[in-house]
């Protein structure tokens, strides 16, 4: 993943160079992940246990967001409801 920064903040790009935005769905490690925006202006994925979400023991992002880093590999598969 490529991450750049300018006066407007951080910009994240998937494996093919397409900019990732809040609300997108990305494919990471063969799993679809929703992209969230942190309070620090970074993008990332939900840190909450998927099992806990499925069983109603927690709500999305209750345990935080894992910010993306340059070692992550992601491919956008859906942009805010639009399949790519």
Coordinates of C-alpha atoms in Angstrom, one line a residue:
X1 CA 0.0 0.0 0.0
X2 CA 1.2 3.5 -0.8
X3 CA 0.5 6.2 1.7
X4 CA 1.2 9.9 1.0
X5 CA 0.6 13.1 3.0
X6 CA -0.1 16.6 1.9
X7 CA -1.7 19.7 3.4
X8 CA -5.2 18.0 3.2
X9 CA -4.0 14.9 5.1
X10 CA -3.2 11.3 4.3
X11 CA -4.0 9.6 1.0
X12 CA -4.0 5.8 0.7
X13 CA -3.7 3.8 -2.5
X14 CA -4.4 0.2 -3.1
X15 CA -2.2 -2.3 -4.9
X16 CA -3.3 -0.9 -8.3
X17 CA -2.9 2.7 -7.4
X18 CA -6.6 3.5 -6.8
X19 CA -7.2 5.9 -3.9
X20 CA -8.9 4.3 -0.9
X21 CA -11.7 6.3 0.8
X22 CA -13.7 6.0 4.0
X23 CA -16.6 3.7 3.4
X24 CA -14.9 1.6 0.7
X25 CA -14.7 -2.2 1.0
X26 CA -11.2 -3.6 0.4
X27 CA -10.0 -7.2 0.0
X28 CA -7.2 -7.9 2.6
X29 CA -5.9 -11.4 3.3
X30 CA -8.8 -12.8 1.2
X31 CA -11.4 -11.1 3.5
X32 CA -13.6 -8.2 2.7
X33 CA -13.0 -5.3 5.1
X34 CA -14.9 -2.0 5.6
X35 CA -12.7 1.1 5.6
X36 CA -13.1 3.5 8.5
X37 CA -11.7 6.9 9.3
X38 CA -9.9 7.4 12.7
X39 CA -10.1 10.6 14.8
X40 CA -6.5 11.2 13.7
X41 CA -7.5 11.3 10.0
X42 CA -6.0 7.9 9.2
X43 CA -7.9 5.1 7.3
X44 CA -8.0 1.6 8.6
X45 CA -10.1 -1.5 9.4
X46 CA -12.2 -2.5 12.4
X47 CA -10.2 -4.0 15.3
X48 CA -13.3 -5.6 16.9
X49 CA -13.6 -9.4 16.8
X50 CA -15.7 -10.5 13.9
X51 CA -17.2 -13.2 16.0
X52 CA -18.3 -10.7 18.6
X53 CA -19.9 -8.5 15.9
X54 CA -21.7 -11.5 14.5
X55 CA -23.0 -12.6 17.9
X56 CA -24.1 -9.1 19.0
X57 CA -21.5 -8.9 21.8
X58 CA -20.0 -5.7 20.3
X59 CA -20.7 -3.0 17.7
X60 CA -18.4 -2.0 14.8
X61 CA -15.2 -0.2 15.9
X62 CA -16.0 -0.7 19.6
X63 CA -12.4 -1.9 20.1
X64 CA -10.8 0.7 17.8
X65 CA -9.5 0.8 14.2
X66 CA -6.3 -0.7 12.9
X67 CA -4.7 2.1 10.8
X68 CA -3.3 1.0 7.5
X69 CA 0.4 0.9 7.0
X70 CA 2.7 0.6 4.0
X71 CA 3.1 -3.2 4.6
X72 CA -0.6 -3.8 4.1
X73 CA -1.9 -5.1 0.8
X74 CA -5.4 -4.1 -0.2
X75 CA -7.5 -4.1 -3.3
X76 CA -10.7 -2.0 -3.5
X77 CA -13.7 -4.2 -4.4
X78 CA -16.5 -1.8 -3.6
X79 CA -16.7 1.9 -3.4
X80 CA -19.6 3.0 -1.2
X81 CA -22.0 0.5 -2.6
X82 CA -20.6 0.5 -6.1
X83 CA -18.9 -2.8 -7.1
X84 CA -15.6 -2.2 -8.9

